[in-house]
Coordinates of C-alpha atoms in Angstrom, one line a residue:
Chain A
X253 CA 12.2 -3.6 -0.7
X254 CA 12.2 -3.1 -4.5
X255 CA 8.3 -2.8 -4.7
X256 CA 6.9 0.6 -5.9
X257 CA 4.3 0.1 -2.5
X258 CA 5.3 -0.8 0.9
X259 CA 2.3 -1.2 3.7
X260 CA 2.5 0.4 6.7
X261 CA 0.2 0.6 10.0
X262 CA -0.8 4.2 10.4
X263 CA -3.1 5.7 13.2
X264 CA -6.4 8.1 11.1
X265 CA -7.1 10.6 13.8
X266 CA -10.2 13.0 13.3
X267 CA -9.2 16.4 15.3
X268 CA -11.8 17.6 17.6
X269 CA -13.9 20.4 17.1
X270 CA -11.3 23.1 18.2
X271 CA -12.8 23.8 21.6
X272 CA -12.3 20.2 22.9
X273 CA -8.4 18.8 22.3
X274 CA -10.2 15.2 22.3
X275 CA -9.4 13.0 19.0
X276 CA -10.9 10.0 17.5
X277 CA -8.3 7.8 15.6
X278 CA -8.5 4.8 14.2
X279 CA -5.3 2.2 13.3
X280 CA -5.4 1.3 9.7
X281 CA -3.2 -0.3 6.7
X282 CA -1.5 2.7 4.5
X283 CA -0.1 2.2 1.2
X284 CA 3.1 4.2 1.1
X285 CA 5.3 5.1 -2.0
X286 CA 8.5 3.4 -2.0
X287 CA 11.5 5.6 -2.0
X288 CA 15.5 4.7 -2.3
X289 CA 18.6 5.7 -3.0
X290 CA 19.5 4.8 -6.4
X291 CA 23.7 4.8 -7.2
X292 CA 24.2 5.7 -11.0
X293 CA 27.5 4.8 -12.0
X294 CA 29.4 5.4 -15.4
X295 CA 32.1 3.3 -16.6
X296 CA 32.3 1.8 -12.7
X297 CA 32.4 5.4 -11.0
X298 CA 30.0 6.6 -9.1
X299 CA 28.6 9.4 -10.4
X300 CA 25.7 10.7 -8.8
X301 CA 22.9 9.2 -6.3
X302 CA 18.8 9.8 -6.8
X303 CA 16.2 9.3 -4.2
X304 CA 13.9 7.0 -6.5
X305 CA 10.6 4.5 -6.4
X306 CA 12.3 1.1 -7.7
X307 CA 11.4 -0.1 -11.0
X308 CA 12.5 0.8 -14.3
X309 CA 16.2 1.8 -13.0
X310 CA 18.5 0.9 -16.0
X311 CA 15.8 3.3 -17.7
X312 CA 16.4 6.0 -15.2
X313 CA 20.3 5.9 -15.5
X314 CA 20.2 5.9 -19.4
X315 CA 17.3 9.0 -19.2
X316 CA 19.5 10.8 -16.5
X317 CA 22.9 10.6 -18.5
X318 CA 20.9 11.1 -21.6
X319 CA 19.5 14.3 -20.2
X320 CA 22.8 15.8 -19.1
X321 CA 24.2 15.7 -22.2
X322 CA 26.5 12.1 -21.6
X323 CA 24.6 9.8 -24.0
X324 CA 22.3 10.1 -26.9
X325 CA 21.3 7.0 -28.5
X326 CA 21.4 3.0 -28.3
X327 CA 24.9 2.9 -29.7
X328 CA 26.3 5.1 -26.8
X329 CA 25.7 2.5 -24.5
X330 CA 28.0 -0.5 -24.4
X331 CA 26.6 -2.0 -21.2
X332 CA 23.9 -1.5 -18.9
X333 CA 23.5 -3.6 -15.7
X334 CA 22.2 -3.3 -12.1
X335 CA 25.4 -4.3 -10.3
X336 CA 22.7 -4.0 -6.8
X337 CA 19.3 -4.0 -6.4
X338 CA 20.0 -0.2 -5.7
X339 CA 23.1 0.4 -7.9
X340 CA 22.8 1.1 -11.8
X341 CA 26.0 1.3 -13.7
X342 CA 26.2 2.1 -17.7
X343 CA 29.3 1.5 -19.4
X344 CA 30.1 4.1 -22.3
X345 CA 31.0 2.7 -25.8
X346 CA 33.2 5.7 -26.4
X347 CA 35.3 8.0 -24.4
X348 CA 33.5 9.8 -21.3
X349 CA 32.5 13.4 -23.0
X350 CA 33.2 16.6 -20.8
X351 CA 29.7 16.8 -19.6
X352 CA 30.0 14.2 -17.2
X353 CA 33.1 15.5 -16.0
X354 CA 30.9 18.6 -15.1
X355 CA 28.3 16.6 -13.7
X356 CA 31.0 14.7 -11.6
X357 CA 31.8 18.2 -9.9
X358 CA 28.7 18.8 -9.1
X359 CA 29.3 22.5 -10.1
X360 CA 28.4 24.9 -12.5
X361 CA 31.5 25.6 -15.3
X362 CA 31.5 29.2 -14.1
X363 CA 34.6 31.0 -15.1
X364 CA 33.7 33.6 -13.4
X365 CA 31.6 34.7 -10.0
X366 CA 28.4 34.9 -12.1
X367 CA 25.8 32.8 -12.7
X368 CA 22.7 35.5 -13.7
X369 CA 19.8 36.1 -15.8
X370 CA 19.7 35.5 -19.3
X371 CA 23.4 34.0 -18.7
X372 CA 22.4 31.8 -16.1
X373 CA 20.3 29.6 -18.9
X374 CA 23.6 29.4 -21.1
X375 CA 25.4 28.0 -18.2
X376 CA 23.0 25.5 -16.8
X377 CA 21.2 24.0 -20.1
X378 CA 22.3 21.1 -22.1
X379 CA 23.1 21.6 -25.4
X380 CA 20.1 19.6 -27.3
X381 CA 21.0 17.7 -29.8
X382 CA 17.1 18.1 -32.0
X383 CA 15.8 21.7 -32.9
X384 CA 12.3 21.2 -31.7
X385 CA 11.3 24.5 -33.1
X386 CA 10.6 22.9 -36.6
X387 CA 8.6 20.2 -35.0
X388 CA 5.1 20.7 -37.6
X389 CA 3.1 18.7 -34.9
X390 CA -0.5 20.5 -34.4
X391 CA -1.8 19.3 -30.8
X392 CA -5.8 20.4 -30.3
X393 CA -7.0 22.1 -27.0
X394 CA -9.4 19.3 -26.8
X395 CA -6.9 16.5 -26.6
X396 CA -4.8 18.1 -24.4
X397 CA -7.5 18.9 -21.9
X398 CA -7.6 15.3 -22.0
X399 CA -4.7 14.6 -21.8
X400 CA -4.6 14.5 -17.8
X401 CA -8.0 12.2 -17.6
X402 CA -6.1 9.6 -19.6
X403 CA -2.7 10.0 -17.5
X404 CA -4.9 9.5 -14.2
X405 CA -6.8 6.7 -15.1
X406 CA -3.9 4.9 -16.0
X407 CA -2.5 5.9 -12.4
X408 CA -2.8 2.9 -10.6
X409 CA -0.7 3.1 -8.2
X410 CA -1.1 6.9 -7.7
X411 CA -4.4 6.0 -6.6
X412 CA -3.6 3.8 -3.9
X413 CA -0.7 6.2 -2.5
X414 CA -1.0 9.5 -3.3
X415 CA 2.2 9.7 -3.3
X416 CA 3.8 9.5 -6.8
X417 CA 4.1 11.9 -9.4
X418 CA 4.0 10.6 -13.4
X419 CA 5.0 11.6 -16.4
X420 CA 3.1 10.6 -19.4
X421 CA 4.5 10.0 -23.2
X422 CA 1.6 10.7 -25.6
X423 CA 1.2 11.1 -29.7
X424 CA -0.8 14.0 -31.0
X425 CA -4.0 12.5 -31.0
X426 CA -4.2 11.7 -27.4
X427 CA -2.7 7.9 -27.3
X428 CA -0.8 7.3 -24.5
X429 CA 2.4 5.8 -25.3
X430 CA 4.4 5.2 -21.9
X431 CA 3.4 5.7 -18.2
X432 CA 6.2 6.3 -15.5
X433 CA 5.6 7.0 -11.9
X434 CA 8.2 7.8 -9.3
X435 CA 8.4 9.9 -5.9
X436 CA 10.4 12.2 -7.6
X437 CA 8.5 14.0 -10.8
X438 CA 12.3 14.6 -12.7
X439 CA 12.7 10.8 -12.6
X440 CA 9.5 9.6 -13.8
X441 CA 11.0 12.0 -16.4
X442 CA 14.6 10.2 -17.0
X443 CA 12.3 6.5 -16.5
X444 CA 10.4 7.8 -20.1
X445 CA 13.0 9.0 -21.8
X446 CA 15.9 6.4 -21.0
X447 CA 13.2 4.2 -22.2
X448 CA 13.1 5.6 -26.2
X449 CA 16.8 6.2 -25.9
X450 CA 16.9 2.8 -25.5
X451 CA 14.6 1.7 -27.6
X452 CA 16.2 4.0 -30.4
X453 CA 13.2 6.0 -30.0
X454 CA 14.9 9.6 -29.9
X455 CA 14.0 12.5 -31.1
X456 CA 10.3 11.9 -30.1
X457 CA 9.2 14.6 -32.5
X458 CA 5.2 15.1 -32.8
X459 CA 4.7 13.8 -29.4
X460 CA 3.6 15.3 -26.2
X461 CA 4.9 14.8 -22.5
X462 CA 2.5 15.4 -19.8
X463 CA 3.8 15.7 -16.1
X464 CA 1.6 15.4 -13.3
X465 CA 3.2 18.5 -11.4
X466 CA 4.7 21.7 -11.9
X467 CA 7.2 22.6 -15.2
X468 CA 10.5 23.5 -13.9
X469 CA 13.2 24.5 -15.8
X470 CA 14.6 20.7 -15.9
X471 CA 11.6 19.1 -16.8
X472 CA 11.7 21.6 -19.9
X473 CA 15.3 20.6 -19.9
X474 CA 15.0 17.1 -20.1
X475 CA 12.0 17.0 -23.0
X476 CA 14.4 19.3 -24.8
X477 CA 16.7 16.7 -24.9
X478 CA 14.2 14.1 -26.4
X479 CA 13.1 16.2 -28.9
X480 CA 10.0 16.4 -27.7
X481 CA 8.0 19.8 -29.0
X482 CA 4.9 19.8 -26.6
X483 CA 5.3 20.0 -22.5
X484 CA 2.3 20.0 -20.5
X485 CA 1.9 20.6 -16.8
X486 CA -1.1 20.5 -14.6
X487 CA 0.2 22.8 -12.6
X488 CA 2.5 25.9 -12.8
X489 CA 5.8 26.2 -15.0
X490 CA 8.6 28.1 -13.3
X491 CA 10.0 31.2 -15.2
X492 CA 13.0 29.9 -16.2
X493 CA 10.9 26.8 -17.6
X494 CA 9.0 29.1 -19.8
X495 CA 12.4 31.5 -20.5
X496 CA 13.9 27.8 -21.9
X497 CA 10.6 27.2 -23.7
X498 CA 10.7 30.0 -25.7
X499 CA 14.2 30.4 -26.3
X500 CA 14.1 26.6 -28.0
X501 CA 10.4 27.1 -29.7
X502 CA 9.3 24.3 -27.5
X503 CA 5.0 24.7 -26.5
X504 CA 4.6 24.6 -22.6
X505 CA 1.6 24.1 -21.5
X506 CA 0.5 24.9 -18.0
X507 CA -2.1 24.5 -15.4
X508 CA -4.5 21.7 -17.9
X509 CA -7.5 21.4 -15.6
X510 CA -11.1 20.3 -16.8
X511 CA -11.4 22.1 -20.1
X512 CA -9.1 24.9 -20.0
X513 CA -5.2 25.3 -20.1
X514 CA -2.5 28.6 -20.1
X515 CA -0.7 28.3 -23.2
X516 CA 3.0 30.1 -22.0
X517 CA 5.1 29.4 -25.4
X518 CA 4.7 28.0 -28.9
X519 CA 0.2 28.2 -29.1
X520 CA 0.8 27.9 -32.5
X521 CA 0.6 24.7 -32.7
X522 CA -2.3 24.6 -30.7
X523 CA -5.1 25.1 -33.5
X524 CA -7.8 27.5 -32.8
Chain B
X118 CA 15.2 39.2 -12.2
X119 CA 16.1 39.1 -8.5
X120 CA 12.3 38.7 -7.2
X121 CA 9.8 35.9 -6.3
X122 CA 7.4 36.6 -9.4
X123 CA 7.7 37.5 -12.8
X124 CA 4.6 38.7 -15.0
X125 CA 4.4 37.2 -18.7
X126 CA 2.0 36.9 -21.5
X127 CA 0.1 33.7 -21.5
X128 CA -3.2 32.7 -23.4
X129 CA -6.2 30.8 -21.7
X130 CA -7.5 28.5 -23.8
X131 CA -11.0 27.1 -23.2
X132 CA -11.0 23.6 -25.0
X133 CA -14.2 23.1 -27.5
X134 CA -16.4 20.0 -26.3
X135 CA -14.6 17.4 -28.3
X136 CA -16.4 17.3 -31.2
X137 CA -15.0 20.7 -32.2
X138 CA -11.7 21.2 -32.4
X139 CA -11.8 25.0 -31.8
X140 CA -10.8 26.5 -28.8
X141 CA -11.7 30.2 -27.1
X142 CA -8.5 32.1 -26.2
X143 CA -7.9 34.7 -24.4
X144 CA -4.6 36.7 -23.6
X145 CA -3.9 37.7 -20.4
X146 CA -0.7 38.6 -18.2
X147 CA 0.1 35.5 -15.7
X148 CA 2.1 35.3 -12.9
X149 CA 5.0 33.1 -12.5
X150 CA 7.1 31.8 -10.2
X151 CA 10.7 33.0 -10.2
X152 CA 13.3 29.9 -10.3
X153 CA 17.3 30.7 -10.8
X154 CA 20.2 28.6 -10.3
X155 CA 22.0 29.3 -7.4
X156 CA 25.8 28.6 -6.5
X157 CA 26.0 27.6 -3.2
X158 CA 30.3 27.9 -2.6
X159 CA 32.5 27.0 0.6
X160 CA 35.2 28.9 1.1
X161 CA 35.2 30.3 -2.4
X162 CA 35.4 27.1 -3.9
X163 CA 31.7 25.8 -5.9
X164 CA 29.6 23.0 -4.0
X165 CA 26.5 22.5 -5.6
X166 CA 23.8 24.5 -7.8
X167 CA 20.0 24.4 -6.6
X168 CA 17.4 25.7 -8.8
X169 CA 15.9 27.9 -6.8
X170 CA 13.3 31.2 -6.1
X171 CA 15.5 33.9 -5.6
X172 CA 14.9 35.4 -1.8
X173 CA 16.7 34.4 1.4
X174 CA 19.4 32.8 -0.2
X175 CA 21.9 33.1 2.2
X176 CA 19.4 31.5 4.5
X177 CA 19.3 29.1 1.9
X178 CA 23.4 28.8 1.5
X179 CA 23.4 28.1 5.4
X180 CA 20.2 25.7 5.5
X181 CA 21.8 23.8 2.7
X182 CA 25.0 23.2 4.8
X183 CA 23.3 22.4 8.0
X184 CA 21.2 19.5 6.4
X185 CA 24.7 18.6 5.0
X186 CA 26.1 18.3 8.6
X187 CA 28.8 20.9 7.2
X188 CA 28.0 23.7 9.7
X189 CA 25.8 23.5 12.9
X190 CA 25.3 26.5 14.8
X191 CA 26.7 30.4 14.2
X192 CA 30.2 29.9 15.0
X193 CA 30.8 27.7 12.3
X194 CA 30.4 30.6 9.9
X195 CA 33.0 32.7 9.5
X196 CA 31.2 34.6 7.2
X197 CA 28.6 34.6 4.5
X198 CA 28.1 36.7 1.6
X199 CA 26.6 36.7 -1.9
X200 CA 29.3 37.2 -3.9
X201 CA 27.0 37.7 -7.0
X202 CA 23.2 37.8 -7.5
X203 CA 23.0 33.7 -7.7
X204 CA 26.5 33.0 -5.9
X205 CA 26.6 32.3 -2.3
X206 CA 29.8 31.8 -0.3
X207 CA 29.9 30.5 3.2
X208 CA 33.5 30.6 5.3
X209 CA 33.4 27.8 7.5
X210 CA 35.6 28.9 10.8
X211 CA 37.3 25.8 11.7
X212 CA 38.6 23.1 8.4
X213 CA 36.3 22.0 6.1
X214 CA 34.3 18.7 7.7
X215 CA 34.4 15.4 5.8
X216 CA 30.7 16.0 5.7
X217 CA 31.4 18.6 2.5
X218 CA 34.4 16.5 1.1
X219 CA 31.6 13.8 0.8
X220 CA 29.0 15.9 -0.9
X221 CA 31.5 17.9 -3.2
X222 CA 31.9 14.0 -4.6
X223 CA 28.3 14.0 -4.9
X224 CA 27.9 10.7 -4.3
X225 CA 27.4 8.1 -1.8
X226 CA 30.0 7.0 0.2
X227 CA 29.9 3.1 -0.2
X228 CA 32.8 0.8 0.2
X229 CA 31.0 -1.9 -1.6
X230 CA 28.2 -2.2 -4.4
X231 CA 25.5 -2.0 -2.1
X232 CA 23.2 0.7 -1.1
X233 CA 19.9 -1.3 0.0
X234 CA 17.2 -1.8 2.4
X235 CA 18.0 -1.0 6.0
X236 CA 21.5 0.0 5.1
X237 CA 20.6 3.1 2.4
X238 CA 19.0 4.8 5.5
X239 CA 22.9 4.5 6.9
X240 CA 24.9 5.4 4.0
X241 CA 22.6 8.3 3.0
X242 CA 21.7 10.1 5.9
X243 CA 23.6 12.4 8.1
X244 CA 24.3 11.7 11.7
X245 CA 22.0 14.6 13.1
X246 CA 23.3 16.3 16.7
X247 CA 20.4 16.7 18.6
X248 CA 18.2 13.5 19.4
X249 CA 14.8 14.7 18.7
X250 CA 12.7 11.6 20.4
X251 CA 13.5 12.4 23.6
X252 CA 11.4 15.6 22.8
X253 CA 8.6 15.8 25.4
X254 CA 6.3 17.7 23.0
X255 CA 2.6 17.8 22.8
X256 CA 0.7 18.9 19.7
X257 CA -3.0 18.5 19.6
X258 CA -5.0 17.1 16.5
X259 CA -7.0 20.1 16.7
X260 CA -4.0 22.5 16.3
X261 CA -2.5 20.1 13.7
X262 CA -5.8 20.7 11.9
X263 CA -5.1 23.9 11.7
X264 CA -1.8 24.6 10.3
X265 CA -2.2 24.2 6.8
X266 CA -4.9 26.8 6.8
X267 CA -2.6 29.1 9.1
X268 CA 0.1 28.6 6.3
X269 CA -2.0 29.6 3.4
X270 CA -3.2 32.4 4.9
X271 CA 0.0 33.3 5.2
X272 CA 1.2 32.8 1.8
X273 CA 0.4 35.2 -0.5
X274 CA 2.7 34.7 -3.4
X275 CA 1.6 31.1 -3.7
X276 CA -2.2 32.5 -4.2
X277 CA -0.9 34.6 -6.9
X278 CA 1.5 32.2 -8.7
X279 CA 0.1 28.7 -7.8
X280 CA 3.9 27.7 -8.0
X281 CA 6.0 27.5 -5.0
X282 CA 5.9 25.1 -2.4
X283 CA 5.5 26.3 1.1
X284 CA 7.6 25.1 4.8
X285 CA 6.5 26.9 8.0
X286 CA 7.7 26.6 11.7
X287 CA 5.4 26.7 14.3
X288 CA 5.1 26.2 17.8
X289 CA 3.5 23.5 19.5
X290 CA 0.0 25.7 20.3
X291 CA -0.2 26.4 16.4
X292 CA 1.6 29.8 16.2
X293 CA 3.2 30.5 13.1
X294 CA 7.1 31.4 13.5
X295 CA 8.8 31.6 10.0
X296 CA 6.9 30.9 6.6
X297 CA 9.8 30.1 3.5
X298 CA 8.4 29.8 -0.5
X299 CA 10.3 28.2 -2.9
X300 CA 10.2 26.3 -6.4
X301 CA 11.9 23.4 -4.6
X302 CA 10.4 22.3 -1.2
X303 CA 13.7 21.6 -0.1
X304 CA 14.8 25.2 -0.8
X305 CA 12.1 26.6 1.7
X306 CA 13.0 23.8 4.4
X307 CA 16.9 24.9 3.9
X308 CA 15.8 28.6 3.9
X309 CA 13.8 28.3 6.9
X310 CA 16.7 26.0 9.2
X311 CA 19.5 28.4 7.7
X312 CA 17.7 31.1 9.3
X313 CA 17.4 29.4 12.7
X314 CA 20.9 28.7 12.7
X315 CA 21.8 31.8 11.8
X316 CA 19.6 33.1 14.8
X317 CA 21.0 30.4 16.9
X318 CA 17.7 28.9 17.4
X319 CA 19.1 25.2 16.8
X320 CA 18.1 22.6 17.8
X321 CA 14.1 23.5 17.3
X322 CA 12.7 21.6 20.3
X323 CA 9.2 21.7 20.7
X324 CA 8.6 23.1 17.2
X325 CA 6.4 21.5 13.8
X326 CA 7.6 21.8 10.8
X327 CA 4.7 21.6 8.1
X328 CA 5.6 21.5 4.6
X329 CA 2.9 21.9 1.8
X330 CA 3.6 19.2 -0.6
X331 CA 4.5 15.5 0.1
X332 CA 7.3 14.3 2.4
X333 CA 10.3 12.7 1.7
X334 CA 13.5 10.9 3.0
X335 CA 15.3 14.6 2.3
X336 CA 12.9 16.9 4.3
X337 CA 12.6 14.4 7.3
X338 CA 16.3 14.1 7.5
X339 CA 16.4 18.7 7.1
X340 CA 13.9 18.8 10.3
X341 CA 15.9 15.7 12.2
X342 CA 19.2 17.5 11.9
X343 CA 17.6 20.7 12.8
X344 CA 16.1 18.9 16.2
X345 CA 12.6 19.8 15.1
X346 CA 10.4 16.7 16.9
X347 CA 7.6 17.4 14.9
X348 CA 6.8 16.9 10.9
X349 CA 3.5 17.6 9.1
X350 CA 3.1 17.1 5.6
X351 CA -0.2 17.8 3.7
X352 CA 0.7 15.1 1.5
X353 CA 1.7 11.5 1.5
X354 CA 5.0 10.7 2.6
X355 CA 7.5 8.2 1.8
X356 CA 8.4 4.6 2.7
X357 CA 12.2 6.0 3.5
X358 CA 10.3 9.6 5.4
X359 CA 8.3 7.1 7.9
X360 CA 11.6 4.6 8.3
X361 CA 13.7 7.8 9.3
X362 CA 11.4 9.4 11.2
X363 CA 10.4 6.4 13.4
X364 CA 14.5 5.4 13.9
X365 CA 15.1 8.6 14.8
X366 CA 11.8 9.2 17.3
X367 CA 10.4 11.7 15.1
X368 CA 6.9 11.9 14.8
X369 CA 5.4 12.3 11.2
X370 CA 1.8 13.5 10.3
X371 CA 0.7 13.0 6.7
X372 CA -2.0 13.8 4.5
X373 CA -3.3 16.7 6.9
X374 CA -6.6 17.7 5.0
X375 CA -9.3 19.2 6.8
X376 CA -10.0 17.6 10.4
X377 CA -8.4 14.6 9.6
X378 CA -4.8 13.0 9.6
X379 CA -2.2 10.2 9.1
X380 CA -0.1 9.8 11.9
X381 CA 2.7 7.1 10.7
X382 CA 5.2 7.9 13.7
X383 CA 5.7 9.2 17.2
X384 CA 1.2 9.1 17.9
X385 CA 2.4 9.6 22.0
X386 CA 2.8 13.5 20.9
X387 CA -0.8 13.9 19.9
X388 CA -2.9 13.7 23.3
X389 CA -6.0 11.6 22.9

């Protein structure tokens, strides 16, 4: 099953009125959102597993090594193969840097029972590679509130499932650039980015990633990474999303709906 | 910053109509959803980090562990404490399972390259206790209907925020046991099971789980090893949800909007 779709019989039942328990249903075809484990191993070792829709895999691996710090460009990749239809492994060109070690754990690098506040940023981010807070890019409200229409209507498959979340890559007039679409937001994420990574497409400076969901604190993460100085969500960034925002003069943009947007971070570059 | 919400400047910006670039703004305080890392650690050693709303969080710590197959009912804790403000430390009673050894890998457990099809289900999931299809259960559509409403009445900081997920437990005639918010849906499943379990209340026989967002492989597996018969989601699920749920007997309700329903599983629990 490495389709994004999978069909499936599924029974439509119309609940009664709420004084009688009677139903109506009605057995009918579904389109469901495919979801499997993907295996993403470095040098051989297996290094961490992400529940994933299919497609675009050797783009996940390279954007989820890229965003933890463990590669940064083309030339950091010596190989990169699907050993299985569900198994992804990159080979490194150089020596295996300490961030995957962390990542291999599993665990914070705490040295000490504390993992708070302010601190708790230091401790979980990446260190980013591009200062996005120099990004000149200007971004106007009106292309951003359009920004969703455009990600939507390229949504083909979100249309027939309901059940996929996308991230879109766009430049600052409104041109979309790069579509992905996975169960899981933070991969449709990793699918974009390992995509320029290996297109030798990083830092995306001037562009602007739109996510169909919420902003957490990874998604920021992860467009931090890139380069990228615009995030926009359709729905609500967490705090620590906005705290990491800030702190790296990224924009975050948050619940873009119809014709209005809240600007959390960085409106400067939103001309008014 | 210990609670579920955090208040912060944001501006509104109302786009211009597209041939004007201008945009009104407006500043105004927003609320935002709280999201912290927290340290889940067994037996004083780290396990894994989960981006989470603070709140619950030994619940969480314990929830976490149950859907891991590392603990299963009180006496398995030995104790539980937060050891700091985002560090969590269960003390199992008897040795630590292989269940934990596996996870503190993170990653899968495959003797060969090959996690795929019918066999990912295998390799992923965790052999759950309590076999939930011989659950004699009855839910009717009407009260089905119902429980998404029930849950948002219920949840007030997700009117406020527009950012956290929502999983509540209910009984089969609709009542509402135990609402959990989170930034992660997975956190307020864990939260909500790691409370049962703590109260002894496993396996939750007879009882729905309905979980505000979409429903995945991870959150079927959470209510399977919980022995909860029952799983609505108010969005899609899965390809890997449905596979699970109808292995396992399970019966799984998606896209539960108004009067009507999906049911892609275990239809012989909603009387006609």
């Amino acid at each position: 099953m490495t389709g994004r779709t999978a069909r499936r019989r599924v029974l439509r039942v119309q609940a009664g009125d709420g004084t009688v328990a009677g139903a109506a249903s009605d057995p009918r075809a579904d389109l469901l959102a495919v979801e499997e484990p993907l295996e993403i191993r470095l040098n051989g070792t297996p290094l961490t597993v992400t529940m994933r829709t299919p497609g675009d895999d050797l783009d996940l691996a390279a954007g989820f090594l890229a965003a933890e710090g463990v590669v940064a460009e083309p030339g950091d990749i010596a190989g990169i193969r699907m050993c299985d239809e569900n198994v992804a492994d990159v080979t490194l060109a150089g020596p295996v840097p300490a961030a995957a070690e962390g990542l291999r754990r599993n665990f914070l690098t705490t040295s000490a029972c504390g993992v708070c506040g302010k601190d708790s940023i230091d401790t979980i981010r990446v260190r980013a590679r591009y200062d996005v807070s120099a990004d000149p890019v200007q971004v106007s409200p009106a292309v951003l509130a359009s920004l969703p229409v455009r990600l939507r209507e390229a949504q083909r498959v979100f249309a027939s499932t309901g059940g996929l979340h996308a991230a879109g890559l766009f430049r600052a007039d409104g041109t979309l650039l790069t579509l992905r679409e996975d169960v899981g937001r933070h991969n449709a994420v990793d699918k974009l980015i390992g995509r320029a990574l290996r297109d030798g497409h990083l830092p995306l400076a001037g562009h602007v990633l739109l996510v169909s969901g919420r902003a957490s604190f990874e998604l920021a993460q992860k467009a931090l990474v890139a380069g990228i100085p615009v995030l926009a969500a359709v729905s609500a960034p967490s705090s620590l999303a906005v705290e990491l925002a800030e702190e790296s003069g990224m924009t975050l943009v948050g619940f873009l709906r119809g014709t209005t947007m809240n600007v959390y971070t960085g409106a400067d570059r939103l001309p008014g």
